[in-house]
Structures are given as C-alpha cells and as structure tokens.
Amino acid sequence: MKDDMAHPETSSKPITAIIDRLEDTTDRDQVTLRCTIEAFGKSSFTTAMCVPALLVASPLSGIPLFSSACGLLIASIAAQMLVGRDHLWLPAFVMNRSIGNDTMLAALRRLHRIGERIDAITRPRLRPLMTRPFRKLYQALCVLCGVLMVFLEIVPFSSSVLGMATIFFATAIIVRDGVLACLGVAIMCLGASLPIFALQAM
C-alpha cells in the first residue's frame, strides 16, 4: 500500500489518497458506510468527513435516501470535531447502509478526476483564514451542509453540491488552504440556493 494512501492527512494529494483507500474497501459484494469510514480509523475526523462527502458528490447521490445518510454522517462527524471529541462515534443505523460493489467502484472511478483536480489547486494559502476560530467556523458550516442534505434530498444536485463544499472545507483544513475554504463557502451558498432556483423554474 502506498504511504500517502495510508496517511491521507499527510499526503500531498489528500483527496486522491482517500479515493485510492476507498477502492481498497470494495473487496466484497456489498460495501457499507461503516467499512469505508473505519478504513481510516476513528481518530482521523477530517478524513472521515471527506468519505461521505466524496460519496455524495458522486453519482451515488441518485440512490434514494443515500444523500440523507451521508448528510447525517457529515453532520455527526463535523459536530464532534466542533466540540473537540478525540474519538469518533458514528450512528449504527446510518453506518449499516450498504452499496453494491460494482456501483461503488464505478462511482470512485468518476471521482478520481475530481480528486486530482482538487489536489492540483490545493496548497497552503491565506493562512490567517485557517486559524482556530475560522477552522471552527468551517466545521460548523460542514454541520449545516450535512443537515441541509437531509432536507434537500428531493432537490436535484443539491446534495452533490453541498458534498463538494464539504470536501473543500475538509481539504482546506488538512492543507491549511484559506482560498479553498473561501471557495467552499461560495459552493455551499450555491447548493443552499438551488431549491430557490427549482421553485422559480416550476
């Protein structure tokens, strides 16, 4: 196993490393959210939050209630980061949600290009925006993104957009990239406003 696959939070390409590691979990007929999260350990909060965010940003978001399950996971992980827990607790009724092996692999292959593009533009920038008060703000916004996914389940693309915002926030925290965090805020605003556009189109 590659070193950066084993330690996404220390990798120069954290998102690609997470996707590569997720592919290692697809060695069974059904892949559960539990095995995807636990592949990274229960102390890597930021990496763990990236997992459901990446999955919901993929075509898997079209599976009924899958976006809600990922949203609940994101909100739970981000909330625990926010309060400073040192050991991740995850709700069993969400973690037991399963995905077919072939479906999972197809989604991860499509995510590779997205991961490579995010990693390519990420580097330490605007570090004052990555100090503790701002990091707590981004974690709170991730909680909000997760909760909104549950309520916006029926709005096309909204969950995927909010998942992408979560990926940007998490990656920004890992790499200390204030520019990426600002992009995350912009993407989150777009995702939250999609219901308004949908209502206007009706």
PDB file of C-alpha atoms in Angstrom:
ATOM      1  CA  MET A   1       0.000   0.000   0.000  1.00  0.00           C
ATOM      2  CA  LYS A   2       1.298   3.451  -0.831  1.00  0.00           C
ATOM      3  CA  ASP A   3       2.354   5.680   2.022  1.00  0.00           C
ATOM      4  CA  ASP A   4       0.061   8.511   1.019  1.00  0.00           C
ATOM      5  CA  MET A   5      -2.823   6.045   0.812  1.00  0.00           C
ATOM      6  CA  ALA A   6      -2.160   5.064   4.399  1.00  0.00           C
ATOM      7  CA  HIS A   7      -1.981   8.627   5.651  1.00  0.00           C
ATOM      8  CA  PRO A   8      -4.244  10.925   3.571  1.00  0.00           C
ATOM      9  CA  GLU A   9      -3.874  13.799   6.045  1.00  0.00           C
ATOM     10  CA  THR A  10      -0.103  13.889   5.494  1.00  0.00           C
ATOM     11  CA  SER A  11      -0.250  13.273   1.750  1.00  0.00           C
ATOM     12  CA  SER A  12       0.477  15.966  -0.825  1.00  0.00           C
ATOM     13  CA  LYS A  13      -2.644  14.692  -2.617  1.00  0.00           C
ATOM     14  CA  PRO A  14      -5.120  14.030   0.204  1.00  0.00           C
ATOM     15  CA  ILE A  15      -8.288  13.606  -1.849  1.00  0.00           C
ATOM     16  CA  THR A  16      -6.689  11.227  -4.341  1.00  0.00           C
ATOM     17  CA  ALA A  17      -5.232   9.254  -1.412  1.00  0.00           C
ATOM     18  CA  ILE A  18      -8.674   8.947   0.202  1.00  0.00           C
ATOM     19  CA  ILE A  19     -10.265   7.731  -3.055  1.00  0.00           C
ATOM     20  CA  ASP A  20      -7.465   5.193  -3.531  1.00  0.00           C
ATOM     21  CA  ARG A  21      -8.009   3.943   0.015  1.00  0.00           C
ATOM     22  CA  LEU A  22     -11.761   3.671  -0.559  1.00  0.00           C
ATOM     23  CA  GLU A  23     -11.119   1.433  -3.551  1.00  0.00           C
ATOM     24  CA  ASP A  24      -9.363  -0.954  -1.170  1.00  0.00           C
ATOM     25  CA  THR A  25     -12.665  -1.424   0.703  1.00  0.00           C
ATOM     26  CA  THR A  26     -14.502  -2.723  -2.376  1.00  0.00           C
ATOM     27  CA  ASP A  27     -13.418  -6.341  -1.906  1.00  0.00           C
ATOM     28  CA  ARG A  28     -16.881  -7.636  -1.016  1.00  0.00           C
ATOM     29  CA  ASP A  29     -20.289  -7.798  -2.709  1.00  0.00           C
ATOM     30  CA  GLN A  30     -21.780  -5.071  -0.501  1.00  0.00           C
ATOM     31  CA  VAL A  31     -19.757  -2.149   0.855  1.00  0.00           C
ATOM     32  CA  THR A  32     -21.143  -0.494   3.988  1.00  0.00           C
ATOM     33  CA  LEU A  33     -20.579   3.083   5.078  1.00  0.00           C
ATOM     34  CA  ARG A  34     -19.108   1.576   8.258  1.00  0.00           C
ATOM     35  CA  CYS A  35     -16.255  -0.162   6.429  1.00  0.00           C
ATOM     36  CA  THR A  36     -15.493   2.933   4.343  1.00  0.00           C
ATOM     37  CA  ILE A  37     -15.235   5.166   7.423  1.00  0.00           C
ATOM     38  CA  GLU A  38     -13.420   2.685   9.638  1.00  0.00           C
ATOM     39  CA  ALA A  39     -10.791   2.116   6.937  1.00  0.00           C
ATOM     40  CA  PHE A  40      -9.300   5.420   8.081  1.00  0.00           C
ATOM     41  CA  GLY A  41      -9.582   4.866  11.837  1.00  0.00           C
ATOM     42  CA  LYS A  42     -11.777   6.689  14.327  1.00  0.00           C
ATOM     43  CA  SER A  43      -9.316   9.454  15.169  1.00  0.00           C
ATOM     44  CA  SER A  44      -8.971  10.936  11.671  1.00  0.00           C
ATOM     45  CA  PHE A  45     -12.037  13.158  11.864  1.00  0.00           C
ATOM     46  CA  THR A  46     -11.315  15.341   8.830  1.00  0.00           C
ATOM     47  CA  THR A  47     -10.524  12.377   6.593  1.00  0.00           C
ATOM     48  CA  ALA A  48     -13.590  10.529   7.870  1.00  0.00           C
ATOM     49  CA  MET A  49     -15.752  13.532   6.977  1.00  0.00           C
ATOM     50  CA  CYS A  50     -14.338  13.513   3.443  1.00  0.00           C
ATOM     51  CA  VAL A  51     -15.564   9.960   2.859  1.00  0.00           C
ATOM     52  CA  PRO A  52     -19.357  10.576   2.884  1.00  0.00           C
ATOM     53  CA  ALA A  53     -18.780  13.959   1.232  1.00  0.00           C
ATOM     54  CA  LEU A  54     -16.970  12.296  -1.681  1.00  0.00           C
ATOM     55  CA  LEU A  55     -19.623   9.585  -1.961  1.00  0.00           C
ATOM     56  CA  VAL A  56     -22.482  12.060  -2.044  1.00  0.00           C
ATOM     57  CA  ALA A  57     -20.640  14.178  -4.632  1.00  0.00           C
ATOM     58  CA  SER A  58     -20.596  11.111  -6.902  1.00  0.00           C
ATOM     59  CA  PRO A  59     -23.426   9.515  -8.918  1.00  0.00           C
ATOM     60  CA  LEU A  60     -24.266   7.537  -5.753  1.00  0.00           C
ATOM     61  CA  SER A  61     -26.290  10.576  -4.663  1.00  0.00           C
ATOM     62  CA  GLY A  62     -29.008   9.330  -7.012  1.00  0.00           C
ATOM     63  CA  ILE A  63     -29.698   6.341  -4.733  1.00  0.00           C
ATOM     64  CA  PRO A  64     -32.853   7.084  -2.676  1.00  0.00           C
ATOM     65  CA  LEU A  65     -32.025   8.295   0.863  1.00  0.00           C
ATOM     66  CA  PHE A  66     -28.283   7.840   0.291  1.00  0.00           C
ATOM     67  CA  SER A  67     -27.744  11.609   0.378  1.00  0.00           C
ATOM     68  CA  SER A  68     -29.597  11.790   3.684  1.00  0.00           C
ATOM     69  CA  ALA A  69     -27.427   9.033   5.175  1.00  0.00           C
ATOM     70  CA  CYS A  70     -24.249  10.791   4.052  1.00  0.00           C
ATOM     71  CA  GLY A  71     -25.593  14.120   5.287  1.00  0.00           C
ATOM     72  CA  LEU A  72     -26.246  12.687   8.746  1.00  0.00           C
ATOM     73  CA  LEU A  73     -22.716  11.256   8.823  1.00  0.00           C
ATOM     74  CA  ILE A  74     -21.171  14.569   7.768  1.00  0.00           C
ATOM     75  CA  ALA A  75     -23.189  16.492  10.357  1.00  0.00           C
ATOM     76  CA  SER A  76     -22.291  13.969  13.084  1.00  0.00           C
ATOM     77  CA  ILE A  77     -18.554  13.976  12.324  1.00  0.00           C
ATOM     78  CA  ALA A  78     -18.348  17.766  11.950  1.00  0.00           C
ATOM     79  CA  ALA A  79     -20.286  18.318  15.185  1.00  0.00           C
ATOM     80  CA  GLN A  80     -17.877  16.071  17.080  1.00  0.00           C
ATOM     81  CA  MET A  81     -14.938  17.983  15.595  1.00  0.00           C
ATOM     82  CA  LEU A  82     -16.612  21.205  16.669  1.00  0.00           C
ATOM     83  CA  VAL A  83     -16.897  20.145  20.311  1.00  0.00           C
ATOM     84  CA  GLY A  84     -13.384  18.708  20.376  1.00  0.00           C
ATOM     85  CA  ARG A  85     -14.021  14.986  20.807  1.00  0.00           C
ATOM     86  CA  ASP A  86     -10.918  12.829  20.471  1.00  0.00           C
ATOM     87  CA  HIS A  87     -12.701   9.629  19.414  1.00  0.00           C
ATOM     88  CA  LEU A  88     -15.269   9.402  16.665  1.00  0.00           C
ATOM     89  CA  TRP A  89     -18.742   7.997  17.414  1.00  0.00           C
ATOM     90  CA  LEU A  90     -20.955   7.099  14.469  1.00  0.00           C
ATOM     91  CA  PRO A  91     -24.683   6.199  14.403  1.00  0.00           C
ATOM     92  CA  ALA A  92     -25.156   2.484  13.632  1.00  0.00           C
ATOM     93  CA  PHE A  93     -28.405   2.911  11.688  1.00  0.00           C
ATOM     94  CA  VAL A  94     -26.558   5.117   9.179  1.00  0.00           C
ATOM     95  CA  MET A  95     -23.286   3.175   9.156  1.00  0.00           C
ATOM     96  CA  ASN A  96     -25.031  -0.051   8.119  1.00  0.00           C
ATOM     97  CA  ARG A  97     -26.211   1.476   4.841  1.00  0.00           C
ATOM     98  CA  SER A  98     -24.701  -0.637   2.052  1.00  0.00           C
ATOM     99  CA  ILE A  99     -23.713  -0.047  -1.569  1.00  0.00           C
ATOM    100  CA  GLY A 100     -23.157  -2.633  -4.285  1.00  0.00           C
ATOM    101  CA  ASN A 101     -19.507  -3.320  -5.113  1.00  0.00           C
ATOM    102  CA  ASP A 102     -19.836  -2.535  -8.833  1.00  0.00           C
ATOM    103  CA  THR A 103     -21.793   0.645  -8.139  1.00  0.00           C
ATOM    104  CA  MET A 104     -19.185   1.792  -5.636  1.00  0.00           C
ATOM    105  CA  LEU A 105     -16.257   1.127  -7.971  1.00  0.00           C
ATOM    106  CA  ALA A 106     -17.923   2.951 -10.860  1.00  0.00           C
ATOM    107  CA  ALA A 107     -18.546   5.980  -8.637  1.00  0.00           C
ATOM    108  CA  LEU A 108     -14.958   6.011  -7.337  1.00  0.00           C
ATOM    109  CA  ARG A 109     -13.557   5.892 -10.865  1.00  0.00           C
ATOM    110  CA  ARG A 110     -15.544   9.003 -11.720  1.00  0.00           C
ATOM    111  CA  LEU A 111     -14.323  10.674  -8.540  1.00  0.00           C
ATOM    112  CA  HIS A 112     -10.653  10.218  -9.415  1.00  0.00           C
ATOM    113  CA  ARG A 113     -10.639  13.058 -11.909  1.00  0.00           C
ATOM    114  CA  ILE A 114     -12.373  15.378  -9.423  1.00  0.00           C
ATOM    115  CA  GLY A 115      -9.896  14.407  -6.717  1.00  0.00           C
ATOM    116  CA  GLU A 116      -6.912  15.041  -8.949  1.00  0.00           C
ATOM    117  CA  ARG A 117      -8.204  18.484  -9.907  1.00  0.00           C
ATOM    118  CA  ILE A 118      -8.832  19.499  -6.296  1.00  0.00           C
ATOM    119  CA  ASP A 119      -5.391  18.247  -5.228  1.00  0.00           C
ATOM    120  CA  ALA A 120      -3.784  20.127  -8.125  1.00  0.00           C
ATOM    121  CA  ILE A 121      -5.114  23.515  -6.989  1.00  0.00           C
ATOM    122  CA  THR A 122      -4.569  22.984  -3.264  1.00  0.00           C
ATOM    123  CA  ARG A 123      -1.632  24.398  -1.310  1.00  0.00           C
ATOM    124  CA  PRO A 124      -1.099  26.410   1.896  1.00  0.00           C
ATOM    125  CA  ARG A 125      -2.546  29.908   1.275  1.00  0.00           C
ATOM    126  CA  LEU A 126      -4.143  32.712   3.272  1.00  0.00           C
ATOM    127  CA  ARG A 127      -3.101  31.014   6.500  1.00  0.00           C
ATOM    128  CA  PRO A 128      -4.772  33.637   8.731  1.00  0.00           C
ATOM    129  CA  LEU A 129      -8.081  32.198   7.458  1.00  0.00           C
ATOM    130  CA  MET A 130      -7.045  28.783   8.792  1.00  0.00           C
ATOM    131  CA  THR A 131      -6.529  29.780  12.426  1.00  0.00           C
ATOM    132  CA  ARG A 132      -8.639  28.115  15.121  1.00  0.00           C
ATOM    133  CA  PRO A 133     -11.676  30.488  15.056  1.00  0.00           C
ATOM    134  CA  PHE A 134     -12.019  30.088  11.289  1.00  0.00           C
ATOM    135  CA  ARG A 135     -11.497  26.309  11.425  1.00  0.00           C
ATOM    136  CA  LYS A 136     -14.347  26.107  13.921  1.00  0.00           C
ATOM    137  CA  LEU A 137     -16.480  28.164  11.533  1.00  0.00           C
ATOM    138  CA  TYR A 138     -15.759  25.737   8.671  1.00  0.00           C
ATOM    139  CA  GLN A 139     -16.634  22.795  10.896  1.00  0.00           C
ATOM    140  CA  ALA A 140     -19.932  24.470  11.791  1.00  0.00           C
ATOM    141  CA  LEU A 141     -20.627  25.046   8.093  1.00  0.00           C
ATOM    142  CA  CYS A 142     -19.986  21.342   7.466  1.00  0.00           C
ATOM    143  CA  VAL A 143     -22.612  20.532  10.115  1.00  0.00           C
ATOM    144  CA  LEU A 144     -25.012  22.810   8.253  1.00  0.00           C
ATOM    145  CA  CYS A 145     -24.154  21.204   4.896  1.00  0.00           C
ATOM    146  CA  GLY A 146     -24.906  17.758   6.322  1.00  0.00           C
ATOM    147  CA  VAL A 147     -28.234  18.830   7.823  1.00  0.00           C
ATOM    148  CA  LEU A 148     -29.267  20.555   4.593  1.00  0.00           C
ATOM    149  CA  MET A 149     -28.604  17.362   2.626  1.00  0.00           C
ATOM    150  CA  VAL A 150     -31.314  15.631   4.636  1.00  0.00           C
ATOM    151  CA  PHE A 151     -33.865  18.377   3.961  1.00  0.00           C
ATOM    152  CA  LEU A 152     -32.881  18.866   0.305  1.00  0.00           C
ATOM    153  CA  GLU A 153     -32.915  15.159  -0.610  1.00  0.00           C
ATOM    154  CA  ILE A 154     -35.563  15.712  -3.290  1.00  0.00           C
ATOM    155  CA  VAL A 155     -33.846  18.743  -4.887  1.00  0.00           C
ATOM    156  CA  PRO A 156     -31.699  17.510  -7.807  1.00  0.00           C
ATOM    157  CA  PHE A 157     -27.929  18.091  -7.499  1.00  0.00           C
ATOM    158  CA  SER A 158     -28.188  19.997  -4.198  1.00  0.00           C
ATOM    159  CA  SER A 159     -26.656  17.193  -2.123  1.00  0.00           C
ATOM    160  CA  SER A 160     -23.773  16.749  -4.559  1.00  0.00           C
ATOM    161  CA  VAL A 161     -23.034  20.472  -4.480  1.00  0.00           C
ATOM    162  CA  LEU A 162     -23.127  20.524  -0.678  1.00  0.00           C
ATOM    163  CA  GLY A 163     -20.919  17.423  -0.639  1.00  0.00           C
ATOM    164  CA  MET A 164     -18.388  19.265  -2.807  1.00  0.00           C
ATOM    165  CA  ALA A 165     -18.477  22.220  -0.409  1.00  0.00           C
ATOM    166  CA  THR A 166     -17.736  19.826   2.460  1.00  0.00           C
ATOM    167  CA  ILE A 167     -14.806  18.352   0.514  1.00  0.00           C
ATOM    168  CA  PHE A 168     -13.402  21.858   0.027  1.00  0.00           C
ATOM    169  CA  PHE A 169     -13.756  22.680   3.731  1.00  0.00           C
ATOM    170  CA  ALA A 170     -12.146  19.395   4.813  1.00  0.00           C
ATOM    171  CA  THR A 171      -9.296  19.680   2.323  1.00  0.00           C
ATOM    172  CA  ALA A 172      -8.710  23.284   3.338  1.00  0.00           C
ATOM    173  CA  ILE A 173      -8.387  22.184   6.973  1.00  0.00           C
ATOM    174  CA  ILE A 174      -5.939  19.405   6.051  1.00  0.00           C
ATOM    175  CA  VAL A 175      -3.741  21.545   3.791  1.00  0.00           C
ATOM    176  CA  ARG A 176      -4.280  24.935   5.525  1.00  0.00           C
ATOM    177  CA  ASP A 177      -5.656  26.485   2.337  1.00  0.00           C
ATOM    178  CA  GLY A 178      -7.711  29.621   3.066  1.00  0.00           C
ATOM    179  CA  VAL A 179      -8.521  30.120  -0.619  1.00  0.00           C
ATOM    180  CA  LEU A 180     -10.093  26.663  -0.836  1.00  0.00           C
ATOM    181  CA  ALA A 181     -12.120  27.407   2.307  1.00  0.00           C
ATOM    182  CA  CYS A 182     -13.498  30.554   0.675  1.00  0.00           C
ATOM    183  CA  LEU A 183     -14.428  28.528  -2.403  1.00  0.00           C
ATOM    184  CA  GLY A 184     -16.190  26.109  -0.079  1.00  0.00           C
ATOM    185  CA  VAL A 185     -18.315  28.943   1.297  1.00  0.00           C
ATOM    186  CA  ALA A 186     -19.257  30.011  -2.239  1.00  0.00           C
ATOM    187  CA  ILE A 187     -20.160  26.452  -3.284  1.00  0.00           C
ATOM    188  CA  MET A 188     -22.200  25.957  -0.115  1.00  0.00           C
ATOM    189  CA  CYS A 189     -24.199  29.116  -0.865  1.00  0.00           C
ATOM    190  CA  LEU A 190     -24.852  27.782  -4.369  1.00  0.00           C
ATOM    191  CA  GLY A 191     -26.067  24.436  -3.042  1.00  0.00           C
ATOM    192  CA  ALA A 192     -28.313  26.059  -0.441  1.00  0.00           C
ATOM    193  CA  SER A 193     -29.853  28.322  -3.090  1.00  0.00           C
ATOM    194  CA  LEU A 194     -30.712  25.505  -5.545  1.00  0.00           C
ATOM    195  CA  PRO A 195     -34.198  24.983  -4.009  1.00  0.00           C
ATOM    196  CA  ILE A 196     -34.978  28.633  -4.777  1.00  0.00           C
ATOM    197  CA  PHE A 197     -33.952  28.136  -8.420  1.00  0.00           C
ATOM    198  CA  ALA A 198     -36.001  24.944  -8.547  1.00  0.00           C
ATOM    199  CA  LEU A 199     -39.119  26.707  -7.243  1.00  0.00           C
ATOM    200  CA  GLN A 200     -38.677  29.539  -9.735  1.00  0.00           C
ATOM    201  CA  ALA A 201     -38.419  27.033 -12.584  1.00  0.00           C
ATOM    202  CA  MET A 202     -41.722  25.373 -11.610  1.00  0.00           C
TER     203      MET A 202
END
